[in-house]
mmCIF file of C-alpha atoms in Angstrom:
data_model
loop_
_atom_site.group_PDB
_atom_site.id
_atom_site.type_symbol
_atom_site.label_atom_id
_atom_site.label_comp_id
_atom_site.label_asym_id
_atom_site.label_seq_id
_atom_site.Cartn_x
_atom_site.Cartn_y
_atom_site.Cartn_z
ATOM 1 C CA MET A 66 79.827 94.989 65.333
ATOM 2 C CA THR A 67 83.204 94.165 66.868
ATOM 3 C CA ASN A 68 83.755 94.097 70.617
ATOM 4 C CA LEU A 69 85.816 97.251 70.334
ATOM 5 C CA GLU A 70 82.985 99.037 68.484
ATOM 6 C CA SER A 71 80.494 97.801 71.096
ATOM 7 C CA MET A 72 82.556 99.203 73.938
ATOM 8 C CA MET A 73 83.214 102.533 72.195
ATOM 9 C CA ARG A 74 79.484 102.914 71.541
ATOM 10 C CA LEU A 75 78.918 102.822 75.311
ATOM 11 C CA LEU A 76 81.852 105.050 76.243
ATOM 12 C CA CYS A 77 81.567 107.937 73.786
ATOM 13 C CA GLY A 78 79.538 110.958 74.786
ATOM 14 C CA ARG A 79 78.846 113.234 77.750
ATOM 15 C CA PHE A 80 78.083 111.834 81.202
ATOM 16 C CA ASP A 81 77.578 113.064 84.772
ATOM 17 C CA ASN A 82 76.688 111.620 88.167
ATOM 18 C CA ARG A 83 74.079 114.257 89.088
ATOM 19 C CA GLN A 84 71.520 111.688 90.355
ATOM 20 C CA GLN A 85 74.046 109.973 92.584
ATOM 21 C CA TYR A 86 75.558 113.281 93.719
ATOM 22 C CA GLU A 87 72.180 114.695 94.765
ATOM 23 C CA ALA A 88 71.290 111.465 96.621
ATOM 24 C CA MET A 89 74.627 111.549 98.467
ATOM 25 C CA GLN A 90 74.165 115.234 99.350
ATOM 26 C CA ALA A 91 70.652 114.545 100.667
ATOM 27 C CA ALA A 92 72.080 111.729 102.816
ATOM 28 C CA GLY A 93 74.821 114.038 104.131
ATOM 29 C CA LYS A 94 77.615 111.959 102.601
ATOM 30 C CA PRO A 95 80.611 113.689 101.000
ATOM 31 C CA PHE A 96 80.872 112.823 97.326
ATOM 32 C CA PRO A 97 82.049 114.672 94.224
ATOM 33 C CA TYR A 98 79.924 115.947 91.386
ATOM 34 C CA ALA A 99 81.644 114.471 88.331
ATOM 35 C CA GLU A 100 81.410 114.859 84.570
ATOM 36 C CA HIS A 101 82.985 112.884 81.731
ATOM 37 C CA VAL A 102 83.273 113.944 78.097
ATOM 38 C CA ASN A 103 84.615 111.026 76.044
ATOM 39 C CA THR A 104 85.600 111.733 72.442
ATOM 40 C CA VAL A 105 87.286 109.504 69.878
ATOM 41 C CA CYS A 106 90.254 111.454 68.498
ATOM 42 C CA ASN A 107 91.917 109.214 65.887
ATOM 43 C CA ASP A 108 91.240 111.983 63.380
ATOM 44 C CA LYS A 109 93.601 114.232 65.377
ATOM 45 C CA ILE A 110 96.461 111.708 65.433
ATOM 46 C CA ARG A 111 98.728 112.158 62.392
ATOM 47 C CA ASN A 112 100.692 109.334 60.812
ATOM 48 C CA LEU A 113 98.775 106.397 62.301
ATOM 49 C CA PRO A 114 100.040 103.145 60.795
ATOM 50 C CA ALA A 115 98.014 102.064 57.736
ATOM 51 C CA ASP A 116 96.735 98.937 59.524
ATOM 52 C CA PHE A 117 96.025 100.696 62.830
ATOM 53 C CA ALA A 118 93.010 99.008 64.469
ATOM 54 C CA GLY A 119 92.902 100.854 67.798
ATOM 55 C CA VAL A 120 90.778 103.737 68.982
ATOM 56 C CA PHE A 121 92.284 106.756 70.754
ATOM 57 C CA LEU A 122 89.832 108.317 73.175
ATOM 58 C CA LEU A 123 90.227 111.625 74.975
ATOM 59 C CA GLU A 124 88.518 111.459 78.358
ATOM 60 C CA GLU A 125 87.872 114.893 79.842
ATOM 61 C CA SER A 126 86.933 114.451 83.512
ATOM 62 C CA TYR A 127 85.804 117.257 85.780
ATOM 63 C CA TYR A 128 85.385 116.767 89.523
ATOM 64 C CA THR A 129 83.729 119.311 91.803
ATOM 65 C CA THR A 130 84.195 119.117 95.563
ATOM 66 C CA ASP A 131 83.715 121.914 98.089
ATOM 67 C CA GLY A 132 82.678 124.246 95.266
ATOM 68 C CA LYS A 133 85.951 123.840 93.370
ATOM 69 C CA THR A 134 86.222 122.074 90.008
ATOM 70 C CA HIS A 135 89.408 120.492 88.703
ATOM 71 C CA ALA A 136 90.057 118.924 85.330
ATOM 72 C CA SER A 137 91.652 115.522 84.884
ATOM 73 C CA PRO A 138 92.023 114.659 81.166
ATOM 74 C CA HIS A 139 93.440 111.371 79.923
ATOM 75 C CA LEU A 140 94.399 110.029 76.526
ATOM 76 C CA PHE A 141 93.601 106.330 76.189
ATOM 77 C CA LEU A 142 94.142 103.783 73.467
ATOM 78 C CA PHE A 143 91.595 100.953 73.246
ATOM 79 C CA THR A 144 92.514 97.784 71.332
ATOM 80 C CA GLU A 145 90.699 94.516 70.848
ATOM 81 C CA GLU A 146 92.680 91.484 71.959
ATOM 82 C CA ALA A 147 92.660 88.071 70.241
ATOM 83 C CA ASP A 148 90.380 86.619 72.945
ATOM 84 C CA GLY A 149 87.747 89.343 72.368
ATOM 85 C CA SER A 150 88.651 91.366 75.457
ATOM 86 C CA VAL A 151 89.448 95.064 75.119
ATOM 87 C CA LYS A 152 92.662 96.578 76.472
ATOM 88 C CA LEU A 153 92.922 100.179 77.674
ATOM 89 C CA THR A 154 96.432 101.659 77.533
ATOM 90 C CA SER A 155 96.954 105.057 79.144
ATOM 91 C CA TYR A 156 99.177 107.596 77.409
ATOM 92 C CA GLU A 157 101.135 110.513 78.786
ATOM 93 C CA MET A 158 99.623 113.918 78.146
ATOM 94 C CA PRO A 159 100.766 115.107 74.703
ATOM 95 C CA GLN A 160 103.577 117.624 74.848
ATOM 96 C CA GLY A 161 102.443 121.234 75.188
ATOM 97 C CA TYR A 162 99.150 120.465 76.971
ATOM 98 C CA THR A 163 98.040 120.863 80.595
ATOM 99 C CA ALA A 164 95.068 119.507 82.522
ATOM 100 C CA GLU A 165 93.241 122.699 81.645
ATOM 101 C CA THR A 166 94.089 122.744 77.923
ATOM 102 C CA LEU A 167 93.792 119.072 76.955
ATOM 103 C CA THR A 168 90.220 119.201 75.646
ATOM 104 C CA ASP A 169 88.710 117.975 72.388
ATOM 105 C CA ASP A 170 88.114 121.500 71.116
ATOM 106 C CA ARG A 171 91.723 122.528 71.846
ATOM 107 C CA LEU A 172 93.493 119.348 70.746
ATOM 108 C CA ASP A 173 95.423 120.024 67.577
ATOM 109 C CA ALA A 174 96.890 117.356 65.328
ATOM 110 C CA VAL A 175 99.417 115.262 67.259
ATOM 111 C CA ASP A 176 101.980 112.993 65.627
ATOM 112 C CA TYR A 177 101.528 109.328 66.507
ATOM 113 C CA ALA A 178 105.307 108.907 66.960
ATOM 114 C CA SER A 179 105.270 111.570 69.695
ATOM 115 C CA LEU A 180 102.721 109.739 71.841
ATOM 116 C CA VAL A 181 104.154 107.923 74.861
ATOM 117 C CA PRO A 182 102.372 105.119 76.755
ATOM 118 C CA SER A 183 102.319 105.650 80.520
ATOM 119 C CA ALA A 184 105.113 103.717 82.206
ATOM 120 C CA LYS A 185 103.238 103.779 85.545
ATOM 121 C CA PHE A 186 99.772 102.600 84.504
ATOM 122 C CA THR A 187 99.171 98.873 84.070
ATOM 123 C CA PRO A 188 96.868 98.433 81.063
ATOM 124 C CA ALA A 189 93.296 97.595 82.039
ATOM 125 C CA ILE A 190 91.542 94.582 80.517
ATOM 126 C CA TYR A 191 87.767 94.502 80.015
ATOM 127 C CA HIS A 192 85.532 91.507 79.306
ATOM 128 C CA ARG A 193 81.989 91.597 77.943
ATOM 129 C CA LYS A 194 79.192 89.532 79.386
ATOM 130 C CA ASP A 195 75.520 89.981 78.515
ATOM 131 C CA GLY A 196 76.191 93.392 76.959
ATOM 132 C CA VAL A 197 78.070 94.742 79.987
ATOM 133 C CA TRP A 198 81.810 95.464 79.986
ATOM 134 C CA GLU A 199 83.743 95.050 83.231
ATOM 135 C CA GLY A 200 87.396 95.238 84.129
ATOM 136 C CA GLY A 201 90.263 97.278 85.412
ATOM 137 C CA SER A 202 93.805 97.063 86.641
ATOM 138 C CA VAL A 203 96.119 97.588 89.593
ATOM 139 C CA SER A 204 99.161 99.822 89.094
ATOM 140 C CA MET A 205 102.066 100.482 91.396
ATOM 141 C CA PHE A 206 102.893 104.120 90.698
ATOM 142 C CA THR A 207 105.751 103.888 93.225
ATOM 143 C CA PRO A 208 106.866 101.067 95.530
ATOM 144 C CA VAL A 209 104.392 102.369 98.156
ATOM 145 C CA LEU A 210 101.680 104.031 95.994
ATOM 146 C CA LYS A 211 99.052 101.698 94.557
ATOM 147 C CA PHE A 212 96.336 102.811 92.108
ATOM 148 C CA THR A 213 93.335 100.524 91.597
ATOM 149 C CA LEU A 214 90.864 101.030 88.751
ATOM 150 C CA TRP A 215 87.620 99.083 88.401
ATOM 151 C CA GLU A 216 84.972 99.957 85.811
ATOM 152 C CA ARG A 217 81.663 98.624 84.547
ATOM 153 C CA PHE A 218 80.047 99.967 81.352
ATOM 154 C CA SER A 219 76.445 99.310 80.329
ATOM 155 C CA GLU A 220 73.661 101.048 78.389
ATOM 156 C CA ALA A 221 72.368 102.320 81.739
ATOM 157 C CA GLU A 222 75.540 103.862 83.173
ATOM 158 C CA LEU A 223 79.293 103.985 83.489
ATOM 159 C CA GLU A 224 80.552 102.919 86.915
ATOM 160 C CA VAL A 225 84.078 104.027 87.795
ATOM 161 C CA GLN A 226 85.930 103.296 91.004
ATOM 162 C CA GLU A 227 89.455 104.590 91.502
ATOM 163 C CA THR A 228 91.460 104.362 94.695
ATOM 164 C CA MET A 229 94.964 105.307 95.717
ATOM 165 C CA GLU A 230 96.707 103.681 98.650
ATOM 166 C CA VAL A 231 99.988 104.625 100.291
ATOM 167 C CA ASN A 232 101.467 101.754 102.312
ATOM 168 C CA GLY A 233 98.068 100.053 102.295
ATOM 169 C CA LYS A 234 96.109 103.097 103.553
ATOM 170 C CA ARG A 235 93.565 104.675 101.212
ATOM 171 C CA THR A 236 94.418 108.299 100.461
ATOM 172 C CA PHE A 237 91.991 108.843 97.561
ATOM 173 C CA GLY A 238 88.723 107.267 96.514
ATOM 174 C CA TYR A 239 85.239 106.600 97.786
ATOM 175 C CA ASP A 240 83.449 103.535 99.150
ATOM 176 C CA ALA A 241 81.100 103.498 96.162
ATOM 177 C CA PRO A 242 81.908 103.809 92.452
ATOM 178 C CA ILE A 243 80.961 107.028 90.688
ATOM 179 C CA ARG A 244 77.873 106.266 88.594
ATOM 180 C CA TYR A 245 77.684 108.319 85.413
ATOM 181 C CA GLN A 246 74.507 108.635 83.350
ATOM 182 C CA ARG A 247 74.509 109.769 79.741
ATOM 183 C CA LYS A 248 73.727 113.472 79.238
ATOM 184 C CA ASP A 249 73.510 113.576 75.438
ATOM 185 C CA CYS A 250 70.220 113.116 73.718
ATOM 186 C CA GLY A 251 69.372 109.801 72.175
ATOM 187 C CA GLU A 252 70.955 106.444 72.623
ATOM 188 C CA ALA A 253 74.512 105.455 73.487
ATOM 189 C CA GLY A 254 77.095 107.313 71.442
ATOM 190 C CA SER A 255 78.830 106.224 68.304
ATOM 191 C CA PHE A 256 82.365 106.695 67.056
#
C-alpha cells in the first residue's frame, strides 16, 4: 500500500465530533457540533491525464453552532511526494456550485482543465510516523489575514485545528482541535 493509499484509507468516510461536542456542552464550553463526509471523486473528473497519480477528495463539512448549521465544502487534491510525504492542494469551488450544492450526490462530471488550484491556500504537507499522519500549512489570505491548518489522522480519529488571525488576533478557531470519530460501520474507509 502506498503512503497516499494509506492516508486516503483513513480520510474517506463519514465522521463527527459528537463525543467531544457532548463533553464540551456538559462542561459549559462553547464548541461546534461538526460533521465531515469525505469522498474520493476522481470518477467525476473528466479528462484526467493518463498518468494521473493524485486523488481528488470532496470534503463536505457541516458545522452547527447556536442551532444553525452551515456547509463548508472543499475540493482537495492529494498527491504523494518523492520523499513519501503527502501534499494537499486546495482547489476553488467548481464553477456553478455553491456551499449548499457542492455535495457528492450533486457533483456532476467536471472537466479537469476547468479546475483551478486556490491561489490563497498554501499546500499542506503531511508526514507519516507509526501509522499516524500529521501536518498542515500556514496561508496568508491577505497581508493581514492568516489561516493556520494543523491536522492529525489516525485509525482512532481525525483531529483538525483551523484558526484565522487578523493582525495577529484570532478571529476564528478554538483552543482545542475538533476530534472527529468515524460514523460508518466497519473499519477505516477505502477509496
